[in-house]
XYZ file of C-alpha atoms in Angstrom:
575
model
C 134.848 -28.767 95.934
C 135.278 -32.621 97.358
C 133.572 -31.292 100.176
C 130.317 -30.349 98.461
C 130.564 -33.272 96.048
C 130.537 -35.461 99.403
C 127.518 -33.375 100.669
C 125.774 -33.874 97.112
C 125.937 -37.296 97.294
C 125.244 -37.754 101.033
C 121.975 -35.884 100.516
C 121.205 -38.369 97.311
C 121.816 -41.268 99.495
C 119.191 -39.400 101.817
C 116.381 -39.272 99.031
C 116.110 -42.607 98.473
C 114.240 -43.367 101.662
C 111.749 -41.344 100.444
C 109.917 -44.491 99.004
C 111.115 -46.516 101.849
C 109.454 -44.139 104.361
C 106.529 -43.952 102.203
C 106.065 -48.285 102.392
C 106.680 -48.729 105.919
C 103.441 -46.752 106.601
C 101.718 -49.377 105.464
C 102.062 -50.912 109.174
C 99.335 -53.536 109.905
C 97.983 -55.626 106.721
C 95.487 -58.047 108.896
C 93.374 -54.475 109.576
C 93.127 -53.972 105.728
C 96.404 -51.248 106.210
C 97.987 -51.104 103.111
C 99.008 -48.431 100.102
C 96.797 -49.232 97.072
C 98.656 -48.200 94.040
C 96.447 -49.091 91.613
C 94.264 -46.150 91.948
C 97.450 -43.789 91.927
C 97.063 -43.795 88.092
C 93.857 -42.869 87.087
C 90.564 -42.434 88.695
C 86.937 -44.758 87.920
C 84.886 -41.638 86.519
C 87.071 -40.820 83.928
C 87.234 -44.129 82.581
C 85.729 -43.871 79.408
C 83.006 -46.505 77.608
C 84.367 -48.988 75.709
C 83.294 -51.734 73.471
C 85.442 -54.437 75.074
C 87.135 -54.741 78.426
C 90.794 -56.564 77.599
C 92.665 -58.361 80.590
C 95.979 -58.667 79.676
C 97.568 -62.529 79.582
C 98.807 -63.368 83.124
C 95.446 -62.494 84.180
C 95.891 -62.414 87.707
C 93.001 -62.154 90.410
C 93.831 -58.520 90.699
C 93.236 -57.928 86.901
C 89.981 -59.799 86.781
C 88.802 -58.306 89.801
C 89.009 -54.638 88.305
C 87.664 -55.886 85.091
C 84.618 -57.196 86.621
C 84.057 -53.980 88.875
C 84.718 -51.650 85.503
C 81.964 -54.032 83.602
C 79.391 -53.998 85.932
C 80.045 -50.082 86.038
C 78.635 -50.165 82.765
C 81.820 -49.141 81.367
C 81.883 -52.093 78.377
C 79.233 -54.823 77.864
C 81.951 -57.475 76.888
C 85.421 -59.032 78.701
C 88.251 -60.509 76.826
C 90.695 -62.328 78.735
C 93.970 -63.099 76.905
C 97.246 -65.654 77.717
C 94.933 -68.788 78.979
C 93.768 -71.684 77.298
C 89.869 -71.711 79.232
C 89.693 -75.740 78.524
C 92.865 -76.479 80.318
C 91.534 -77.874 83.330
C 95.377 -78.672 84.972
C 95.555 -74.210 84.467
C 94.796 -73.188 88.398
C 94.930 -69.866 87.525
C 92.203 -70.956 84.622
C 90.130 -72.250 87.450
C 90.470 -69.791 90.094
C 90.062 -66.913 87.548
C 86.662 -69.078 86.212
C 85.710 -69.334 89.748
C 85.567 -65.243 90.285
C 83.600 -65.085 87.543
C 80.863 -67.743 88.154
C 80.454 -65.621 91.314
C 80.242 -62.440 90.004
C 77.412 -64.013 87.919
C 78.402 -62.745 84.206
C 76.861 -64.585 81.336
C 79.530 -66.747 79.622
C 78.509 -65.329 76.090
C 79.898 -61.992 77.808
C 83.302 -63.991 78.560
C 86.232 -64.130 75.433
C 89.190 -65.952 76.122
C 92.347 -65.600 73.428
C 95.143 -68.371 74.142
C 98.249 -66.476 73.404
C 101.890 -66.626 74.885
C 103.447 -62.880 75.057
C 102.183 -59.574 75.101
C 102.823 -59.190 71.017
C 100.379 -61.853 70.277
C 98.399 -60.581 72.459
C 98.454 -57.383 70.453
C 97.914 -59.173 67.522
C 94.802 -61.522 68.276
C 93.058 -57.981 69.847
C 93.933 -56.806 66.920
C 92.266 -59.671 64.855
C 88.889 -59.044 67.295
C 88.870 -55.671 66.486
C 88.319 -56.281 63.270
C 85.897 -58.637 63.338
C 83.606 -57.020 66.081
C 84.139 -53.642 64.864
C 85.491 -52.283 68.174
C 86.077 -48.546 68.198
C 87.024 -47.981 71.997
C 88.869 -50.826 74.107
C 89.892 -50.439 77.448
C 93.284 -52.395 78.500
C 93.692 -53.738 81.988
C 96.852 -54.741 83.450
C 99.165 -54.025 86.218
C 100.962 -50.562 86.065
C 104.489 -51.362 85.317
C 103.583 -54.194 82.605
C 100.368 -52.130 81.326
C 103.892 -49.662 79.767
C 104.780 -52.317 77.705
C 102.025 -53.605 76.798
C 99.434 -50.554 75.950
C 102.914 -49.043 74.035
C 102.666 -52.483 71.784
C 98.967 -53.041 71.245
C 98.832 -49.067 70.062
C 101.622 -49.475 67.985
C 100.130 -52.401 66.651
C 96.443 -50.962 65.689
C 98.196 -47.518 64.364
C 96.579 -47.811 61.231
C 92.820 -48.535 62.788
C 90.517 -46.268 63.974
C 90.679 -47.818 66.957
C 91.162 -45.881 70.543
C 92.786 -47.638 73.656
C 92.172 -46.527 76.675
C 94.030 -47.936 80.495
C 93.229 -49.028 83.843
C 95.392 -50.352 85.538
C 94.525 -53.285 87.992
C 94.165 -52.263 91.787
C 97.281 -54.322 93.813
C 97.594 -53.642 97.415
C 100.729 -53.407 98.352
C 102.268 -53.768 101.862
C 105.157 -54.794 104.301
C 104.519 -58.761 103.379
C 104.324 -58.568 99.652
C 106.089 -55.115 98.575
C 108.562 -57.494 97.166
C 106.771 -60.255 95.756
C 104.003 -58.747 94.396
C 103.559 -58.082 90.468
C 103.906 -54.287 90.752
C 106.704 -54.640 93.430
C 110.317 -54.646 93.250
C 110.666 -58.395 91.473
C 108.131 -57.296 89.248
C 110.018 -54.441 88.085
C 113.395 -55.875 87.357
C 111.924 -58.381 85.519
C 109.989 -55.994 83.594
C 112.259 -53.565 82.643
C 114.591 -55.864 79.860
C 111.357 -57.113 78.206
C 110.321 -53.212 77.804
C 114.037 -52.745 76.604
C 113.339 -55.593 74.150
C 110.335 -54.536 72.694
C 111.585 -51.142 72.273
C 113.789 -52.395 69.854
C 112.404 -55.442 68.290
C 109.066 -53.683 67.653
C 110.014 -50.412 67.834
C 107.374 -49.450 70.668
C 108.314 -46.434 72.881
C 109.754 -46.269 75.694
C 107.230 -43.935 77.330
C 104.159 -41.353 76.282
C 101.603 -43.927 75.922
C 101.625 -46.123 78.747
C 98.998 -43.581 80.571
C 97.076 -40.951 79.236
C 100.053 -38.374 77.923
C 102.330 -39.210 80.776
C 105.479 -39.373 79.070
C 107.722 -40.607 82.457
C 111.088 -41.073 79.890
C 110.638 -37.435 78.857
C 110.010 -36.182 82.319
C 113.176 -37.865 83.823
C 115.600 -37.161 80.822
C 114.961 -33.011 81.144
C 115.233 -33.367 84.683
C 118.173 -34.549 84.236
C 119.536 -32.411 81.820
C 118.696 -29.766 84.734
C 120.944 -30.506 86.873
C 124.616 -30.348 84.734
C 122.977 -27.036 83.060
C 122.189 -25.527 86.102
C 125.754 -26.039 87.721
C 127.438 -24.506 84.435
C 124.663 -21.304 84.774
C 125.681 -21.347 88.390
C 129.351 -21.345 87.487
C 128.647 -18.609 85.012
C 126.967 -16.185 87.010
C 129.358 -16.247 89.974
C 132.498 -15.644 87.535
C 129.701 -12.641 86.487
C 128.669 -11.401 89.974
C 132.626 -11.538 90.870
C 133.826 -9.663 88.287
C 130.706 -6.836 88.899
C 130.834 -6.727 92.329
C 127.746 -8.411 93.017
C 128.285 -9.200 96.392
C 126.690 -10.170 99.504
C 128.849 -7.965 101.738
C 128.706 -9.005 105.570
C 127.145 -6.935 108.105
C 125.615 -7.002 111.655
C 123.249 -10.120 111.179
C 125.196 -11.929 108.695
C 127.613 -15.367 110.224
C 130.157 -15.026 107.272
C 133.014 -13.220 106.701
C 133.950 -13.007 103.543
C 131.570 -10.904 100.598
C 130.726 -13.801 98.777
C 128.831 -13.729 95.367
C 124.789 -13.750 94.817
C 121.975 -14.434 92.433
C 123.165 -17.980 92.171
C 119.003 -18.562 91.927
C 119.097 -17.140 88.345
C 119.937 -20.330 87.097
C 117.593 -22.015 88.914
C 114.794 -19.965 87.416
C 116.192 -20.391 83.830
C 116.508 -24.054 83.713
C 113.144 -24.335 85.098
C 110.992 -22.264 83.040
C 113.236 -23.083 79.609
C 113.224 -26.749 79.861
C 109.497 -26.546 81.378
C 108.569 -24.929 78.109
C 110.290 -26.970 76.118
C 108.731 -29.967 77.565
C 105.661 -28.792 76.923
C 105.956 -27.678 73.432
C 104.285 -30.514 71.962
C 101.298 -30.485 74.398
C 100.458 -30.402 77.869
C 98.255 -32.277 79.923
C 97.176 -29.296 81.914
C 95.535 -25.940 80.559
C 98.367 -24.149 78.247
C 97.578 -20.903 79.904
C 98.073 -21.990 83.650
C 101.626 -22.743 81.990
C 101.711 -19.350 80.902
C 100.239 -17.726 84.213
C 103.141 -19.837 86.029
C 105.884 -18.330 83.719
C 104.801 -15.046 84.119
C 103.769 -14.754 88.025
C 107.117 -16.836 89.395
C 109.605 -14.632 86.897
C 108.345 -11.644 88.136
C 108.455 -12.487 91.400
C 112.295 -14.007 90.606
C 112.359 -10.248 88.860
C 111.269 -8.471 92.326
C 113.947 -10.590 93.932
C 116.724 -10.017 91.305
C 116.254 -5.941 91.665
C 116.791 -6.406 95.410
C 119.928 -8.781 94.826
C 121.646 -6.611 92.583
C 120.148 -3.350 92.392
C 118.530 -1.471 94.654
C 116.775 -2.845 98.098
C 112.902 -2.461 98.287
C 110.918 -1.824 101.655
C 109.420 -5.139 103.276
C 106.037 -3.383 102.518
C 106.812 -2.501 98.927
C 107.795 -6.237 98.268
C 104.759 -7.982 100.343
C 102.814 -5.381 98.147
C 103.622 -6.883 94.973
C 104.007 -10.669 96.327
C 100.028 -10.109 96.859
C 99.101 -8.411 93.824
C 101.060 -11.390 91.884
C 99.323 -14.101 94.111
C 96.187 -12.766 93.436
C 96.761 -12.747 89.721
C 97.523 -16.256 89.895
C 94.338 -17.474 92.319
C 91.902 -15.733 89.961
C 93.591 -17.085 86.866
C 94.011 -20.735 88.238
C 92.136 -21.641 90.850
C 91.269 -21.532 95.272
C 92.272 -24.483 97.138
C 88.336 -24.806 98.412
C 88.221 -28.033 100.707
C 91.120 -29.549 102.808
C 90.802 -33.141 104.633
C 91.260 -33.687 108.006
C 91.397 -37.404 109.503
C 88.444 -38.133 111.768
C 87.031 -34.493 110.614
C 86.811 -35.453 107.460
C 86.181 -32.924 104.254
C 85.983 -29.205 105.081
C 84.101 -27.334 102.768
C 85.838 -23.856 102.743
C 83.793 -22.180 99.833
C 85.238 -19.779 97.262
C 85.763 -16.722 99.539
C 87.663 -18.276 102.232
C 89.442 -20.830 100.229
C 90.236 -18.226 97.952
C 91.783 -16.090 100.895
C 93.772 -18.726 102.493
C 95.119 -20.232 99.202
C 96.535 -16.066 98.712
C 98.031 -16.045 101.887
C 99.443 -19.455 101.395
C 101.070 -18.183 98.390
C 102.357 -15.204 99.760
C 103.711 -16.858 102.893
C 105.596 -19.413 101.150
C 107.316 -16.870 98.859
C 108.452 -14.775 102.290
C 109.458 -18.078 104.144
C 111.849 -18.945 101.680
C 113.188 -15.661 101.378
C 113.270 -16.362 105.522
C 115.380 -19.817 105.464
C 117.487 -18.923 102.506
C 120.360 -18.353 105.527
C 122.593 -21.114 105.879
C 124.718 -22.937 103.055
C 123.107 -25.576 101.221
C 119.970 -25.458 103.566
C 117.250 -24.099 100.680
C 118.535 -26.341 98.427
C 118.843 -29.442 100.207
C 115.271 -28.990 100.928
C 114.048 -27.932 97.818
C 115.152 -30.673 95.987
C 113.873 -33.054 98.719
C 110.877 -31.384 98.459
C 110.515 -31.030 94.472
C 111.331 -35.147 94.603
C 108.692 -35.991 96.569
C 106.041 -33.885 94.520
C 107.500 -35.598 91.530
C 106.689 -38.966 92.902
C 103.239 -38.379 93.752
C 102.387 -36.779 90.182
C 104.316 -38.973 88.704
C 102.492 -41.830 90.273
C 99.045 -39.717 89.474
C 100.034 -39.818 85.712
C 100.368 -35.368 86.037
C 103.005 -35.042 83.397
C 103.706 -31.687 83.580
C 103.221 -31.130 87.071
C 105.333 -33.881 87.725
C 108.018 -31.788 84.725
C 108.083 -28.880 86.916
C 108.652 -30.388 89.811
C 111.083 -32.506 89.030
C 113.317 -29.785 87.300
C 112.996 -27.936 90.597
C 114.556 -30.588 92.473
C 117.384 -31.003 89.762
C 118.229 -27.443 89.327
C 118.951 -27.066 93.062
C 120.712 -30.148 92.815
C 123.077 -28.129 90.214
C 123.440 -25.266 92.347
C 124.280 -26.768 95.712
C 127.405 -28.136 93.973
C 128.704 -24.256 94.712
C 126.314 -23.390 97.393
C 127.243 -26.601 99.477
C 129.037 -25.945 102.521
C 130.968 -23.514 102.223
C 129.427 -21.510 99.581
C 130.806 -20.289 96.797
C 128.344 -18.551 95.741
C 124.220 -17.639 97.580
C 120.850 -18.543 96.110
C 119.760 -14.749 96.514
C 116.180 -13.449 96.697
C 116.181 -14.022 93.168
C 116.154 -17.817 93.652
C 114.449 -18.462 97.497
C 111.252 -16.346 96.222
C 110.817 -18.285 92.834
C 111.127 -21.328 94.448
C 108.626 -20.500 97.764
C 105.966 -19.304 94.616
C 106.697 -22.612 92.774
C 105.523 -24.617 95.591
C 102.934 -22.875 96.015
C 101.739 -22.899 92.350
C 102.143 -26.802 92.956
C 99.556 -27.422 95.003
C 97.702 -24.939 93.722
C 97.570 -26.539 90.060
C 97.275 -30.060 91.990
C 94.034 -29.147 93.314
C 92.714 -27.707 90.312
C 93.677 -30.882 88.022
C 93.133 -33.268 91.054
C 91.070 -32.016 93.191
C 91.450 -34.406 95.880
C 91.081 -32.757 98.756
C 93.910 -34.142 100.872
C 96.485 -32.194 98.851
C 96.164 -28.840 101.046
C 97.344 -30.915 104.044
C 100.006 -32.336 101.682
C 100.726 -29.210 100.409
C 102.269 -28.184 104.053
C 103.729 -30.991 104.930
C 105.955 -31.054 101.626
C 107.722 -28.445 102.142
C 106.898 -28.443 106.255
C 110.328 -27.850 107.745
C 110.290 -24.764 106.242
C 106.746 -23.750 107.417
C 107.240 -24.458 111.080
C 110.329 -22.738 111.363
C 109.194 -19.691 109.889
C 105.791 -19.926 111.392
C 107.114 -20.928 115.029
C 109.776 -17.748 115.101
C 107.225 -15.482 113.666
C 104.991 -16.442 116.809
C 107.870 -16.260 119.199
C 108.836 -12.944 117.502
C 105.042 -11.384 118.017
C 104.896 -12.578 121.333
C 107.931 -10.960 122.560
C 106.825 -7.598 120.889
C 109.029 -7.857 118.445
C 108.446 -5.773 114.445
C 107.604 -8.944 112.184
C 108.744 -6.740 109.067
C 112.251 -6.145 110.838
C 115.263 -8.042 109.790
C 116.556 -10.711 112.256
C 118.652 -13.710 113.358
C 116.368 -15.414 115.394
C 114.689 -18.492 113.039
C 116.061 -22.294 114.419
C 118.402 -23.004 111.827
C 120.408 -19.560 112.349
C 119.937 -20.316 116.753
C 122.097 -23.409 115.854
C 124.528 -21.962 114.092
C 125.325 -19.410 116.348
C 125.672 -21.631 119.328
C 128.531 -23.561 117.308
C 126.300 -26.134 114.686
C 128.337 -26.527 111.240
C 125.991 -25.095 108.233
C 127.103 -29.117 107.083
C 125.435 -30.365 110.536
C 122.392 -27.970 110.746
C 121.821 -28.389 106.612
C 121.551 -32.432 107.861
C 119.399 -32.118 110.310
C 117.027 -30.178 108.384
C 117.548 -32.754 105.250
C 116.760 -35.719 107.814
C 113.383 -33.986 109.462
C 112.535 -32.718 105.217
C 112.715 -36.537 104.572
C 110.080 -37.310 107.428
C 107.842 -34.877 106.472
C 108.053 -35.297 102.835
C 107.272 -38.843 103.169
C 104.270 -38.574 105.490
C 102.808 -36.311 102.924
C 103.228 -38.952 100.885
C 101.452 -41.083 103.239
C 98.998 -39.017 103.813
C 97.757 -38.203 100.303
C 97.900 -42.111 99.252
C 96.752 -43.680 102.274
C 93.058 -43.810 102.832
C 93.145 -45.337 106.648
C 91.943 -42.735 108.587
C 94.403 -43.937 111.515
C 97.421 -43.843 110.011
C 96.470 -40.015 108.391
C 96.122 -39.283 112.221
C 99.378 -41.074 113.566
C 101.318 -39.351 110.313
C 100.284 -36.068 111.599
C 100.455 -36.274 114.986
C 104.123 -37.445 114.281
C 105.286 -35.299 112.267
C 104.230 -32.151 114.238
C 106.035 -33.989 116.961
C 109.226 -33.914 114.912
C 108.517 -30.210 114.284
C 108.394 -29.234 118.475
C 110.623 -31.285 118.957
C 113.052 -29.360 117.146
C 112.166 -26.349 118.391
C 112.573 -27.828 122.357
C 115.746 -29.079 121.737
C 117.134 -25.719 119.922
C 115.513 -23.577 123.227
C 116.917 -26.456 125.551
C 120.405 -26.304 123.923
C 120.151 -22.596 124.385
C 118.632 -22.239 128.251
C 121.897 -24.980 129.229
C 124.451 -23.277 127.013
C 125.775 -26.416 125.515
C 127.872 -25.994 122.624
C 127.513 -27.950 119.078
C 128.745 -31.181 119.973
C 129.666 -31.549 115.917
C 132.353 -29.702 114.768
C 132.531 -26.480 113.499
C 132.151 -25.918 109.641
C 132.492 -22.822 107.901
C 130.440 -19.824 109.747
C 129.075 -18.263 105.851
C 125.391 -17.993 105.504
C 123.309 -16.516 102.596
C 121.907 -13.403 104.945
């Protein structure tokens, strides 16, 4: 058990250069190279009309800035600018913000400034404006991380008025100079944080659920956290189960370990995530109710299909692909087609409804089967799956996707509870049961990211996500076909498995994979936020590097016959 604790933790340690990986992209800021996160939380053409633009006190140059591109939008006819006195000529902020606007050339009868000295009065004074200019729709701009506190308090405040706020948070370009320094940056954050604790209690404003449209970010991390102690006493459950009725995954010719060992650990994975999705969504979602539905009842059938062949009775590889496409299909009609992709330098690709329909079944379908395919060493599926369901989490989190960012999250914690047994050495395997769910969620993720985003960079991002996994299935498939080989026939032959039988610890090769999951994951999270053109390329071109890279040094280790230079861990694998 100390041994799979460690391993836990190690790979928690890893996750947290997810966001590191994800800033250092942002290589060259003299070229205008940089991660804009203002944009990450909503987009221009869904900003609704207002009566009054409101630029929150501390109005930096960032906030005016996006207040004076949202006005002369058309999107309100008036700007109020709050926390300044305007006849303080010793204010440099005052001047430089006055400055901005004599250039943009807006009438000063346009122009409302309210002296006030924390975000409360602010709150109240609006409030005060409101009612005197019989405002019905104001849009609030502030930075992201302050705009929580603040659109929480000013809602709170006008409860009782029909009144509707709306936010937009101010654009900030963040890179490797100012990550730190800047408002939305680190600083910015710890600062934040107490005065949000603060208000939560001496005004009684929420914590989350109204700092951006729905996106409840408390609610989202507290059931993803309840995932993961749940999930490790379902895992616990089932093996004492599986144990007692001979539920076993009994060794045989391609299998590295010994010992029959216990399976279907995945059942708890697919229980936690559909129970706590649905209860997170019980009082709303931000996404059609019945893709929620479609997504319950496509993945637990395909967890059923998996489940029969765990414990039951072994289907035919045609039998199962059968029903993997019939259930894909189900879900492409009912949702959506993935229906452009972007390319750098190529730009958008139109694919239409026909072929972007087709691709986005076989997309489905192949993710399902390679999961089922890398499901074979201890820990590896669920190292990457919760590297994997993190970074998806992080980009809809950061795209205000509530319940996309729900169900991913809850992914990554689940696995998190069940590689406390399935760590090296297992105590217990995922099981078809588990790998197929989890290759169909994925799938559905992008799938439902597309049809609420529609940015056409997720497709790309889609792959590189969950990557590692791709290539290796994709490469051996191709090595497999070209050697003659029967792609439906069982076999030994994908990377991960090479390594381990030329001496690699599961611990080792599970590593690796975690290390190369953690590149990938975090260029996809370069690539869907970045909007250089260059750096899209260089991510790509990298990572794919990574990828054959991998796949040299496995066939170069093999053609020289060196050994694992790492010691030996326990030889048990989940196939």
């Amino acid at each position: 058990m100390f041994i799979r604790v460690r391993y836990v933790c190690r790979l928690l340690c890893l996750s947290v250069f997810l966001p590191v990986c994800l800033t250092t992209t942002a290589i060259v800021e003299p070229s205008g190279w940089g991660l804009r996160i203002g944009t990450w939380f909503t987009a221009s053409q869904s900003t609704p009309k207002s009566d009054v633009i409101v630029v929150l006190g501390g109005s930096t140059l960032e906030r005016i800035n996006t207040s004076i591109e949202l006005y002369k939008d058309g999107i309100a006819p008036r700007i109020v600018i709050t926390g300044h006195d305007p006849d303080d000529s010793e204010d440099w902020e005052v001047q430089g913000i006055k400055n901005v606007l004599d250039t943009a050339d807006i009438p000063q009868n346009n122009i409302t400034w309210l002296k006030t000295g924390s975000t409360y009065e602010d709150a109240q004074r609006i409030r005060e404006q409101a009612h005197i200019q019989n405002w019905e729709q104001i849009l609030i701009v502030s930075h992201w991380y302050h705009g929580r506190r603040a659109i929480c308090t000013i809602k709170n405040t006008l409860s009782d008025d029909n009144v509707q706020i709306a936010f937009t948070p101010a654009e900030t370009k963040i890179t490797l100079t100012n990550w730190w320094r800047s408002e939305d940056g680190i600083a910015g954050i710890i600062t934040e944080t107490p005065k949000l604790l603060y208000y939560s209690v001496k005004y009684r404003t929420p914590l989350g659920g109204c700092w951006s449209d729905g996106m409840d970010p408390v609610k989202v991390i507290a059931l993803s956290g309840l995932g993961i102690p749940l999930s490790l006493f379902l895992v616990m459950v089932i093996r004492h189960y599986a144990l007692r009725e001979k539920k076993l995954d009994i060794p045989n010719g391609r299998s590295s370990h010994t010992v029959p060992t216990p399976r279907g650990g995945g059942i708890a994975i697919v229980f936690v995530t559909i129970v706590l999705l649905l209860i997170g969504i019980a009082d709303g979602a931000d996404m059609p109710f019945k893709n929620v539905l479609l997504f319950v009842a496509c993945s637990v059938s395909v967890a059923g299909v998996g489940l029969l062949d765990d414990w039951w009775r072994t289907l035919s590889p045609r039998v199962r692909l059968g029903i993997h496409f019939i259930i894909a299909l189900a879900f492409v009609v009912g949702v959506s087609a993935m229906t452009e992709f972007y390319l750098p330098v190529l730009g958008n690709l139109e694919l239409g409804m026909i072929i972007g329909g087709m691709l986005t079944l076989f997309w489905i379908v192949g993710l399902i089967n390679a999961y089922n395919f890398m499901d074979g060493s201890d820990g590896l599926a669920g190292t990457q799956v919760f590297l994997a369901g993190s970074a998806w989490a992080l980009l809809f989190f950061l795209e205000g996707q509530e319940t996309l960012a729900l169900l991913a999250g809850l992914l990554a914690a689940s696995s998190m509870g069940f590689l406390f047994l399935n760590a090296p050495s297992a105590k217990i395997f995922m099981g078809d049961v588990g790998s197929t769910f989890l290759g169909f969620s994925f799938a559905a993720l992008s799938v439902f990211a597309f049809a609420e985003m529609g940015n056409s960079r997720l497709p790309v991002t889609s792959v590189l996500m969950v990557g590692v996994f791709v290539f290796d299935a994709a490469y051996t498939m191709l090595r497999r076909a070209r050697n003659g080989e029967n792609l439906l026939e069982a076999h030994h032959s994908h990377l991960y498995q090479r390594l381990i039988d030329m001496g690699y610890s599961h611990s080792s090769v599970c590593t690796y994979y975690a290390a190369l999951m953690t590149l990938s994951a975090a260029g996809g999270l370069a690539f869907y936020f970045t909007e250089n053109d260059a750096i899209g390329l260089v991510v790509l071109v990298g990572i794919l590097g990574s990828y054959l890279g991998l796949a040299s040094w496995v066939t170069w280790l093999e053609a020289d016959h060196i050994p694992g230079s790492i010691p030996h861990g326990e030889l048990t694998t989940d196939k």
